[in-house]
């Protein structure tokens, strides 16, 4: 906001509206449960607390619970659309902890084959019952350096087939 006079120009700092109630809202306990999504009975239910709601304020960082909640919400919205279930069958959504576990496993996997196999078992449960190479899209939420990203891997099976074909071609005698 600028106020002007003939002699000089000065700047007046912006202030809160004095008409607004300046007392902060009463804080509820951070761990008080606000919402369980989709419901309490779901094996992969997400519980939102007051802490998560506070994180939706302007200068706060999102946490893994909020990101997982929103991805699950998007899946449910897609499921409700016409042909949404068939679209959803072509996708696989990982939760926020998958990428961190994957990095830990990959860091340890630079060893012999036996150890690599053991480390693979650390992340195998994330895809139990799902052939990710038959999916068209994989969604992987990633938090690095306090920033969230969403990796979308398109047609991972095609990449696997190419890698196998290249490996076979390289191993054939000329």
Short mmCIF file of N, CA and C in Angstrom, two decimals:
data_model
loop_
_atom_site.label_atom_id
_atom_site.label_comp_id
_atom_site.label_asym_id
_atom_site.label_seq_id
_atom_site.Cartn_x
_atom_site.Cartn_y
_atom_site.Cartn_z
N UNK A 1 0.86 -1.17 0.00
CA UNK A 1 0.00 0.00 0.00
C UNK A 1 0.90 1.22 0.00
N UNK A 2 0.60 2.14 -0.83
CA UNK A 2 1.44 3.33 -0.96
C UNK A 2 0.63 4.57 -0.57
N UNK A 3 1.24 5.40 0.25
CA UNK A 3 0.62 6.70 0.51
C UNK A 3 1.57 7.74 -0.07
N UNK A 4 1.02 8.75 -0.64
CA UNK A 4 1.90 9.71 -1.31
C UNK A 4 1.68 11.11 -0.75
N UNK A 5 2.74 11.85 -0.78
CA UNK A 5 2.67 13.26 -0.46
C UNK A 5 3.55 13.97 -1.48
N UNK A 6 3.45 15.26 -1.54
CA UNK A 6 4.23 16.00 -2.53
C UNK A 6 5.72 15.92 -2.23
N UNK A 7 6.10 15.85 -0.98
CA UNK A 7 7.52 15.89 -0.62
C UNK A 7 8.20 14.55 -0.86
N UNK A 8 7.55 13.47 -0.49
CA UNK A 8 8.19 12.16 -0.65
C UNK A 8 7.13 11.08 -0.75
N UNK A 9 7.58 9.90 -1.17
CA UNK A 9 6.69 8.75 -1.24
C UNK A 9 7.10 7.78 -0.15
N UNK A 10 6.17 7.34 0.63
CA UNK A 10 6.48 6.37 1.68
C UNK A 10 5.60 5.14 1.50
N UNK A 11 6.05 4.04 2.01
CA UNK A 11 5.33 2.78 1.92
C UNK A 11 4.85 2.40 3.30
N UNK A 12 3.58 2.02 3.38
CA UNK A 12 2.98 1.61 4.63
C UNK A 12 2.86 0.10 4.61
N UNK A 13 3.40 -0.58 5.63
CA UNK A 13 3.30 -2.05 5.63
C UNK A 13 1.86 -2.52 5.73
N UNK A 14 1.57 -3.64 5.08
CA UNK A 14 0.23 -4.22 5.17
C UNK A 14 0.04 -4.81 6.55
N UNK A 15 -1.15 -4.64 7.07
CA UNK A 15 -1.47 -5.18 8.40
C UNK A 15 -2.76 -5.97 8.29
N UNK A 16 -2.98 -6.80 9.30
CA UNK A 16 -4.24 -7.53 9.36
C UNK A 16 -5.39 -6.55 9.48
N UNK A 17 -6.51 -6.97 9.00
CA UNK A 17 -7.71 -6.16 9.10
C UNK A 17 -8.06 -6.01 10.58
N UNK A 18 -8.08 -4.78 11.10
CA UNK A 18 -8.36 -4.62 12.53
C UNK A 18 -9.78 -5.02 12.91
N UNK A 19 -10.67 -5.13 11.95
CA UNK A 19 -12.05 -5.53 12.25
C UNK A 19 -12.17 -7.03 12.49
N UNK A 20 -11.21 -7.78 12.00
CA UNK A 20 -11.26 -9.23 12.18
C UNK A 20 -10.90 -9.59 13.60
N UNK A 21 -11.44 -10.66 14.07
CA UNK A 21 -11.13 -11.16 15.40
C UNK A 21 -9.67 -11.58 15.41
N UNK A 22 -8.87 -10.99 16.25
CA UNK A 22 -7.44 -11.28 16.25
C UNK A 22 -7.05 -12.43 17.16
N UNK A 23 -8.01 -13.00 17.88
CA UNK A 23 -7.67 -14.14 18.74
C UNK A 23 -7.61 -15.39 17.88
N UNK A 24 -6.54 -16.16 18.04
CA UNK A 24 -6.42 -17.37 17.23
C UNK A 24 -7.48 -18.39 17.62
N UNK A 25 -7.85 -19.26 16.70
CA UNK A 25 -8.86 -20.27 17.03
C UNK A 25 -8.32 -21.22 18.10
N UNK A 26 -9.23 -21.75 18.88
CA UNK A 26 -8.85 -22.69 19.93
C UNK A 26 -8.27 -23.95 19.27
N UNK A 27 -7.09 -24.36 19.73
CA UNK A 27 -6.42 -25.52 19.17
C UNK A 27 -6.97 -26.79 19.79
N UNK A 28 -7.29 -27.73 18.94
CA UNK A 28 -7.72 -29.04 19.40
C UNK A 28 -6.49 -29.94 19.50
N UNK A 29 -6.57 -31.02 20.26
CA UNK A 29 -5.42 -31.93 20.35
C UNK A 29 -4.99 -32.41 18.96
N UNK A 30 -3.69 -32.40 18.70
CA UNK A 30 -3.16 -32.74 17.37
C UNK A 30 -3.52 -34.16 16.96
N UNK A 31 -3.59 -35.08 17.91
CA UNK A 31 -3.83 -36.47 17.54
C UNK A 31 -5.31 -36.85 17.55
N UNK A 32 -6.20 -35.88 17.70
CA UNK A 32 -7.63 -36.16 17.68
C UNK A 32 -8.05 -36.58 16.28
N UNK A 33 -8.68 -37.73 16.20
CA UNK A 33 -9.11 -38.28 14.92
C UNK A 33 -10.25 -37.44 14.35
N UNK A 34 -10.09 -37.05 13.08
CA UNK A 34 -11.09 -36.24 12.41
C UNK A 34 -11.85 -37.06 11.37
N UNK A 35 -11.14 -37.92 10.64
CA UNK A 35 -11.75 -38.66 9.54
C UNK A 35 -10.96 -39.94 9.31
N UNK A 36 -11.68 -41.02 9.04
CA UNK A 36 -11.05 -42.27 8.59
C UNK A 36 -11.60 -42.54 7.20
N UNK A 37 -10.68 -42.67 6.24
CA UNK A 37 -11.11 -42.80 4.84
C UNK A 37 -10.54 -44.07 4.24
N UNK A 38 -11.31 -44.87 3.54
CA UNK A 38 -12.72 -44.68 3.26
C UNK A 38 -13.61 -45.00 4.47
N UNK A 39 -13.22 -45.97 5.30
CA UNK A 39 -13.94 -46.21 6.55
C UNK A 39 -13.06 -47.05 7.46
N UNK A 40 -13.50 -47.21 8.69
CA UNK A 40 -12.72 -47.93 9.71
C UNK A 40 -12.42 -49.37 9.32
N UNK A 41 -13.32 -50.01 8.58
CA UNK A 41 -13.17 -51.43 8.25
C UNK A 41 -12.17 -51.68 7.14
N UNK A 42 -11.82 -50.68 6.37
CA UNK A 42 -10.91 -50.87 5.23
C UNK A 42 -9.51 -51.22 5.72
N UNK A 43 -8.88 -52.21 5.08
CA UNK A 43 -7.54 -52.63 5.53
C UNK A 43 -6.49 -51.55 5.28
N UNK A 44 -6.72 -50.70 4.31
CA UNK A 44 -5.77 -49.63 3.99
C UNK A 44 -6.37 -48.25 4.29
N UNK A 45 -7.17 -48.19 5.35
CA UNK A 45 -7.82 -46.94 5.74
C UNK A 45 -6.78 -45.90 6.13
N UNK A 46 -7.10 -44.66 5.86
CA UNK A 46 -6.21 -43.54 6.18
C UNK A 46 -6.91 -42.69 7.24
N UNK A 47 -6.21 -42.45 8.32
CA UNK A 47 -6.76 -41.67 9.42
C UNK A 47 -6.20 -40.26 9.38
N UNK A 48 -7.10 -39.29 9.28
CA UNK A 48 -6.70 -37.89 9.33
C UNK A 48 -6.98 -37.35 10.74
N UNK A 49 -6.02 -36.62 11.26
CA UNK A 49 -6.14 -36.03 12.59
C UNK A 49 -6.12 -34.51 12.47
N UNK A 50 -6.25 -33.84 13.59
CA UNK A 50 -6.16 -32.38 13.59
C UNK A 50 -4.80 -31.92 13.07
N UNK A 51 -3.77 -32.71 13.32
CA UNK A 51 -2.44 -32.35 12.82
C UNK A 51 -2.46 -32.22 11.29
N UNK A 52 -3.10 -33.16 10.61
CA UNK A 52 -3.19 -33.08 9.15
C UNK A 52 -4.00 -31.85 8.71
N UNK A 53 -5.08 -31.59 9.40
CA UNK A 53 -5.89 -30.41 9.05
C UNK A 53 -5.08 -29.13 9.23
N UNK A 54 -4.28 -29.07 10.29
CA UNK A 54 -3.43 -27.89 10.50
C UNK A 54 -2.43 -27.73 9.37
N UNK A 55 -1.99 -28.83 8.79
CA UNK A 55 -1.02 -28.78 7.70
C UNK A 55 -1.61 -28.21 6.41
N UNK A 56 -2.90 -28.10 6.35
CA UNK A 56 -3.54 -27.52 5.16
C UNK A 56 -3.53 -26.00 5.20
N UNK A 57 -3.06 -25.42 6.30
CA UNK A 57 -2.90 -23.97 6.37
C UNK A 57 -1.78 -23.56 5.43
N UNK A 58 -1.76 -22.30 5.05
CA UNK A 58 -0.88 -21.78 4.02
C UNK A 58 0.59 -22.11 4.10
N UNK A 59 1.23 -21.95 5.23
CA UNK A 59 2.68 -22.09 5.30
C UNK A 59 3.15 -23.42 5.86
N UNK A 60 2.34 -24.43 5.80
CA UNK A 60 2.70 -25.73 6.33
C UNK A 60 3.04 -26.69 5.19
N UNK A 61 3.82 -27.72 5.54
CA UNK A 61 4.17 -28.75 4.57
C UNK A 61 3.14 -29.88 4.64
N UNK A 62 2.84 -30.45 3.49
CA UNK A 62 1.99 -31.64 3.47
C UNK A 62 2.78 -32.81 4.04
N UNK A 63 2.07 -33.76 4.61
CA UNK A 63 2.75 -34.96 5.07
C UNK A 63 2.25 -36.16 4.28
N UNK A 64 2.84 -37.31 4.55
CA UNK A 64 2.51 -38.52 3.80
C UNK A 64 1.05 -38.91 3.95
N UNK A 65 0.46 -38.71 5.10
CA UNK A 65 -0.93 -39.08 5.32
C UNK A 65 -1.86 -38.28 4.40
N UNK A 66 -1.60 -36.99 4.25
CA UNK A 66 -2.43 -36.17 3.37
C UNK A 66 -2.28 -36.58 1.91
N UNK A 67 -1.07 -36.88 1.49
CA UNK A 67 -0.84 -37.29 0.10
C UNK A 67 -1.50 -38.65 -0.15
N UNK A 68 -1.33 -39.59 0.77
CA UNK A 68 -1.98 -40.90 0.61
C UNK A 68 -3.50 -40.76 0.57
N UNK A 69 -4.03 -39.91 1.45
CA UNK A 69 -5.47 -39.67 1.47
C UNK A 69 -5.94 -39.17 0.10
N UNK A 70 -5.26 -38.19 -0.45
CA UNK A 70 -5.73 -37.61 -1.71
C UNK A 70 -5.62 -38.61 -2.87
N UNK A 71 -4.57 -39.40 -2.88
CA UNK A 71 -4.47 -40.42 -3.94
C UNK A 71 -5.61 -41.43 -3.83
N UNK A 72 -5.94 -41.82 -2.62
CA UNK A 72 -7.05 -42.76 -2.41
C UNK A 72 -8.37 -42.10 -2.81
N UNK A 73 -8.53 -40.85 -2.47
CA UNK A 73 -9.72 -40.11 -2.85
C UNK A 73 -9.87 -40.05 -4.38
N UNK A 74 -8.77 -39.76 -5.08
CA UNK A 74 -8.81 -39.72 -6.54
C UNK A 74 -9.20 -41.08 -7.13
N UNK A 75 -8.69 -42.15 -6.54
CA UNK A 75 -9.05 -43.49 -7.01
C UNK A 75 -10.55 -43.72 -6.85
N UNK A 76 -11.09 -43.34 -5.71
CA UNK A 76 -12.52 -43.52 -5.48
C UNK A 76 -13.36 -42.67 -6.43
N UNK A 77 -12.89 -41.47 -6.72
CA UNK A 77 -13.61 -40.62 -7.68
C UNK A 77 -13.60 -41.25 -9.07
N UNK A 78 -12.45 -41.79 -9.47
CA UNK A 78 -12.35 -42.45 -10.78
C UNK A 78 -13.24 -43.69 -10.83
N UNK A 79 -13.26 -44.44 -9.74
CA UNK A 79 -14.09 -45.64 -9.67
C UNK A 79 -15.57 -45.30 -9.87
N UNK A 80 -15.98 -44.14 -9.45
CA UNK A 80 -17.38 -43.72 -9.56
C UNK A 80 -17.77 -43.22 -10.94
N UNK A 81 -16.81 -42.98 -11.81
CA UNK A 81 -17.11 -42.50 -13.16
C UNK A 81 -17.52 -43.65 -14.07
N UNK A 82 -18.14 -43.30 -15.20
CA UNK A 82 -18.48 -44.30 -16.21
C UNK A 82 -17.19 -44.94 -16.71
N UNK A 83 -17.13 -46.23 -16.72
CA UNK A 83 -15.95 -47.00 -17.11
C UNK A 83 -14.74 -46.72 -16.23
N UNK A 84 -14.97 -46.11 -15.08
CA UNK A 84 -13.87 -45.79 -14.17
C UNK A 84 -13.19 -47.02 -13.61
N UNK A 85 -13.96 -48.07 -13.33
CA UNK A 85 -13.37 -49.29 -12.77
C UNK A 85 -12.38 -49.92 -13.76
N UNK A 86 -12.73 -49.92 -15.04
CA UNK A 86 -11.81 -50.50 -16.02
C UNK A 86 -10.56 -49.63 -16.17
N UNK A 87 -10.72 -48.32 -16.07
CA UNK A 87 -9.55 -47.42 -16.11
C UNK A 87 -8.67 -47.66 -14.90
N UNK A 88 -9.31 -47.82 -13.76
CA UNK A 88 -8.56 -48.03 -12.52
C UNK A 88 -7.81 -49.35 -12.53
N UNK A 89 -8.35 -50.36 -13.20
CA UNK A 89 -7.67 -51.66 -13.30
C UNK A 89 -6.36 -51.55 -14.07
N UNK A 90 -6.23 -50.54 -14.90
CA UNK A 90 -5.01 -50.35 -15.68
C UNK A 90 -3.94 -49.59 -14.90
N UNK A 91 -4.27 -49.18 -13.66
CA UNK A 91 -3.36 -48.36 -12.86
C UNK A 91 -2.98 -49.07 -11.56
N UNK A 92 -1.84 -48.69 -11.03
CA UNK A 92 -1.47 -49.13 -9.68
C UNK A 92 -0.92 -47.92 -8.93
N UNK A 93 -1.45 -47.68 -7.74
CA UNK A 93 -1.04 -46.56 -6.91
C UNK A 93 -0.22 -47.09 -5.73
N UNK A 94 1.00 -46.65 -5.62
CA UNK A 94 1.81 -46.97 -4.45
C UNK A 94 1.53 -45.93 -3.38
N UNK A 95 1.83 -46.28 -2.13
CA UNK A 95 1.69 -45.27 -1.09
C UNK A 95 3.02 -44.53 -0.91
N UNK A 96 3.03 -43.58 -0.01
CA UNK A 96 4.18 -42.69 0.16
C UNK A 96 5.44 -43.38 0.67
N UNK A 97 5.29 -44.52 1.30
CA UNK A 97 6.46 -45.18 1.87
C UNK A 97 7.20 -46.06 0.85
N UNK A 98 6.55 -46.38 -0.25
CA UNK A 98 7.17 -47.28 -1.22
C UNK A 98 8.50 -46.76 -1.76
N UNK A 99 8.52 -45.53 -2.19
CA UNK A 99 9.73 -44.99 -2.82
C UNK A 99 10.90 -44.97 -1.83
N UNK A 100 10.63 -44.58 -0.61
CA UNK A 100 11.68 -44.57 0.41
C UNK A 100 12.24 -45.97 0.62
N UNK A 101 11.36 -46.95 0.72
CA UNK A 101 11.80 -48.34 0.89
C UNK A 101 12.55 -48.83 -0.35
N UNK A 102 12.09 -48.44 -1.52
CA UNK A 102 12.76 -48.82 -2.76
C UNK A 102 14.19 -48.29 -2.79
N UNK A 103 14.37 -47.03 -2.42
CA UNK A 103 15.71 -46.44 -2.39
C UNK A 103 16.62 -47.15 -1.39
N UNK A 104 16.06 -47.48 -0.23
CA UNK A 104 16.85 -48.21 0.76
C UNK A 104 17.29 -49.55 0.20
N UNK A 105 16.37 -50.23 -0.46
CA UNK A 105 16.67 -51.54 -1.02
C UNK A 105 17.68 -51.44 -2.15
N UNK A 106 17.52 -50.46 -3.02
CA UNK A 106 18.45 -50.31 -4.14
C UNK A 106 19.85 -49.96 -3.65
N UNK A 107 19.93 -49.17 -2.61
CA UNK A 107 21.23 -48.82 -2.06
C UNK A 107 21.96 -50.04 -1.52
N UNK A 108 21.20 -50.98 -0.99
CA UNK A 108 21.79 -52.19 -0.43
C UNK A 108 21.99 -53.26 -1.51
N UNK A 109 21.31 -53.12 -2.63
CA UNK A 109 21.32 -54.17 -3.64
C UNK A 109 22.56 -54.18 -4.52
N UNK A 110 23.52 -53.32 -4.25
CA UNK A 110 24.73 -53.27 -5.06
C UNK A 110 25.72 -54.35 -4.61
N UNK A 111 25.18 -55.44 -4.19
CA UNK A 111 26.00 -56.55 -3.70
C UNK A 111 25.73 -57.78 -4.55
N UNK A 112 26.09 -58.93 -4.06
CA UNK A 112 25.92 -60.15 -4.84
C UNK A 112 24.44 -60.50 -5.02
N UNK A 113 24.18 -61.45 -5.93
CA UNK A 113 22.81 -61.81 -6.29
C UNK A 113 22.00 -62.33 -5.11
N UNK A 114 22.61 -63.11 -4.23
CA UNK A 114 21.88 -63.66 -3.08
C UNK A 114 21.37 -62.54 -2.18
N UNK A 115 22.22 -61.56 -1.91
CA UNK A 115 21.79 -60.44 -1.06
C UNK A 115 20.75 -59.60 -1.78
N UNK A 116 20.92 -59.41 -3.08
CA UNK A 116 19.96 -58.62 -3.85
C UNK A 116 18.57 -59.26 -3.76
N UNK A 117 18.52 -60.58 -3.84
CA UNK A 117 17.25 -61.29 -3.72
C UNK A 117 16.63 -61.08 -2.34
N UNK A 118 17.45 -61.11 -1.31
CA UNK A 118 16.95 -60.88 0.05
C UNK A 118 16.41 -59.46 0.19
N UNK A 119 17.09 -58.50 -0.38
CA UNK A 119 16.64 -57.11 -0.30
C UNK A 119 15.35 -56.91 -1.10
N UNK A 120 15.24 -57.63 -2.21
CA UNK A 120 14.02 -57.53 -3.01
C UNK A 120 12.80 -57.92 -2.18
N UNK A 121 12.96 -58.90 -1.32
CA UNK A 121 11.84 -59.35 -0.49
C UNK A 121 11.33 -58.24 0.43
N UNK A 122 12.19 -57.26 0.71
CA UNK A 122 11.76 -56.13 1.53
C UNK A 122 10.67 -55.31 0.84
N UNK A 123 10.70 -55.26 -0.48
CA UNK A 123 9.69 -54.46 -1.20
C UNK A 123 8.69 -55.31 -1.95
N UNK A 124 8.86 -56.62 -1.97
CA UNK A 124 7.97 -57.48 -2.74
C UNK A 124 6.52 -57.38 -2.27
N UNK A 125 6.30 -57.16 -1.00
CA UNK A 125 4.92 -57.12 -0.50
C UNK A 125 4.14 -55.93 -1.06
N UNK A 126 4.83 -54.91 -1.52
CA UNK A 126 4.15 -53.74 -2.06
C UNK A 126 3.40 -54.08 -3.34
N UNK A 127 3.83 -55.13 -4.02
CA UNK A 127 3.19 -55.51 -5.28
C UNK A 127 2.58 -56.90 -5.21
N UNK A 128 2.40 -57.42 -4.01
CA UNK A 128 1.83 -58.76 -3.84
C UNK A 128 0.45 -58.82 -4.49
N UNK A 129 0.27 -59.80 -5.36
CA UNK A 129 -1.00 -59.98 -6.03
C UNK A 129 -1.24 -59.04 -7.20
N UNK A 130 -0.22 -58.25 -7.57
CA UNK A 130 -0.36 -57.30 -8.67
C UNK A 130 0.83 -57.47 -9.61
N UNK A 131 0.56 -57.67 -10.87
CA UNK A 131 1.63 -57.70 -11.86
C UNK A 131 1.77 -56.29 -12.41
N UNK A 132 2.71 -55.55 -11.86
CA UNK A 132 2.85 -54.14 -12.26
C UNK A 132 3.27 -53.99 -13.71
N UNK A 133 3.83 -55.04 -14.29
CA UNK A 133 4.27 -54.95 -15.67
C UNK A 133 3.12 -55.12 -16.66
N UNK A 134 1.95 -55.47 -16.16
CA UNK A 134 0.76 -55.52 -17.01
C UNK A 134 -0.08 -54.26 -16.88
N UNK A 135 0.32 -53.36 -16.02
CA UNK A 135 -0.40 -52.10 -15.82
C UNK A 135 0.05 -51.08 -16.85
N UNK A 136 -0.83 -50.15 -17.15
CA UNK A 136 -0.48 -49.07 -18.07
C UNK A 136 0.18 -47.90 -17.33
N UNK A 137 -0.21 -47.72 -16.07
CA UNK A 137 0.32 -46.59 -15.31
C UNK A 137 0.62 -47.00 -13.87
N UNK A 138 1.77 -46.58 -13.40
CA UNK A 138 2.13 -46.72 -12.00
C UNK A 138 2.27 -45.31 -11.43
N UNK A 139 1.68 -45.07 -10.28
CA UNK A 139 1.74 -43.77 -9.62
C UNK A 139 2.55 -43.92 -8.34
N UNK A 140 3.63 -43.16 -8.24
CA UNK A 140 4.55 -43.28 -7.11
C UNK A 140 4.75 -41.89 -6.49
N UNK A 141 4.16 -41.63 -5.32
CA UNK A 141 4.41 -40.35 -4.66
C UNK A 141 5.81 -40.34 -4.06
N UNK A 142 6.49 -39.22 -4.21
CA UNK A 142 7.89 -39.10 -3.77
C UNK A 142 8.07 -37.80 -3.00
N UNK A 143 8.71 -37.91 -1.86
CA UNK A 143 9.06 -36.72 -1.08
C UNK A 143 10.57 -36.68 -0.94
N UNK A 144 11.18 -35.71 -1.57
CA UNK A 144 12.63 -35.51 -1.45
C UNK A 144 12.89 -34.03 -1.23
N UNK A 145 13.74 -33.74 -0.28
CA UNK A 145 14.14 -32.37 0.03
C UNK A 145 12.93 -31.48 0.32
N UNK A 146 11.98 -32.02 1.06
CA UNK A 146 10.77 -31.32 1.52
C UNK A 146 9.81 -30.96 0.39
N UNK A 147 9.93 -31.58 -0.76
CA UNK A 147 9.03 -31.33 -1.89
C UNK A 147 8.39 -32.63 -2.34
N UNK A 148 7.11 -32.55 -2.63
CA UNK A 148 6.39 -33.72 -3.13
C UNK A 148 6.35 -33.71 -4.65
N UNK A 149 6.51 -34.90 -5.22
CA UNK A 149 6.35 -35.13 -6.65
C UNK A 149 5.54 -36.39 -6.83
N UNK A 150 4.99 -36.56 -7.99
CA UNK A 150 4.28 -37.78 -8.31
C UNK A 150 4.90 -38.35 -9.58
N UNK A 151 5.58 -39.47 -9.43
CA UNK A 151 6.14 -40.15 -10.59
C UNK A 151 5.03 -40.95 -11.24
N UNK A 152 4.90 -40.81 -12.54
CA UNK A 152 3.93 -41.61 -13.29
C UNK A 152 4.73 -42.42 -14.29
N UNK A 153 4.73 -43.72 -14.09
CA UNK A 153 5.48 -44.62 -14.96
C UNK A 153 4.49 -45.19 -15.96
N UNK A 154 4.75 -44.96 -17.23
CA UNK A 154 3.83 -45.35 -18.29
C UNK A 154 4.30 -46.65 -18.93
N UNK A 155 3.40 -47.62 -18.95
CA UNK A 155 3.61 -48.92 -19.59
C UNK A 155 4.95 -49.55 -19.18
N UNK A 156 5.12 -49.88 -17.93
CA UNK A 156 6.40 -50.46 -17.47
C UNK A 156 6.72 -51.80 -18.12
N UNK A 157 5.72 -52.55 -18.54
CA UNK A 157 5.97 -53.84 -19.18
C UNK A 157 6.70 -53.71 -20.51
N UNK A 158 6.42 -52.64 -21.24
CA UNK A 158 7.08 -52.40 -22.52
C UNK A 158 8.58 -52.19 -22.28
N UNK A 159 8.90 -51.43 -21.25
CA UNK A 159 10.32 -51.19 -20.93
C UNK A 159 11.01 -52.49 -20.55
N UNK A 160 10.34 -53.34 -19.80
CA UNK A 160 10.92 -54.62 -19.40
C UNK A 160 11.16 -55.50 -20.63
N UNK A 161 10.20 -55.55 -21.54
CA UNK A 161 10.36 -56.34 -22.76
C UNK A 161 11.55 -55.84 -23.59
N UNK A 162 11.69 -54.55 -23.71
CA UNK A 162 12.83 -53.98 -24.46
C UNK A 162 14.15 -54.36 -23.82
N UNK A 163 14.22 -54.24 -22.51
CA UNK A 163 15.47 -54.57 -21.80
C UNK A 163 15.81 -56.04 -21.98
N UNK A 164 14.82 -56.91 -21.90
CA UNK A 164 15.07 -58.34 -22.10
C UNK A 164 15.52 -58.63 -23.53
N UNK A 165 14.89 -57.99 -24.50
CA UNK A 165 15.26 -58.21 -25.91
C UNK A 165 16.69 -57.73 -26.17
N UNK A 166 17.05 -56.59 -25.58
CA UNK A 166 18.41 -56.08 -25.74
C UNK A 166 19.43 -57.00 -25.08
N UNK A 167 19.08 -57.53 -23.92
CA UNK A 167 19.98 -58.44 -23.22
C UNK A 167 20.18 -59.73 -24.02
N UNK A 168 19.09 -60.25 -24.60
CA UNK A 168 19.19 -61.45 -25.42
C UNK A 168 20.04 -61.20 -26.66
N UNK A 169 19.81 -60.07 -27.31
CA UNK A 169 20.57 -59.74 -28.51
C UNK A 169 22.05 -59.59 -28.21
N UNK A 170 22.36 -59.03 -27.04
CA UNK A 170 23.77 -58.85 -26.66
C UNK A 170 24.44 -60.17 -26.32
N UNK A 171 23.66 -61.15 -25.88
CA UNK A 171 24.26 -62.42 -25.46
C UNK A 171 24.37 -63.44 -26.61
N UNK A 172 23.75 -63.16 -27.75
CA UNK A 172 23.83 -64.10 -28.89
C UNK A 172 25.20 -64.01 -29.54
N UNK A 173 25.80 -65.18 -29.84
CA UNK A 173 27.09 -65.16 -30.55
C UNK A 173 26.90 -64.70 -31.99
N UNK A 174 27.90 -64.01 -32.47
CA UNK A 174 27.80 -63.50 -33.86
C UNK A 174 28.30 -64.49 -34.84
#
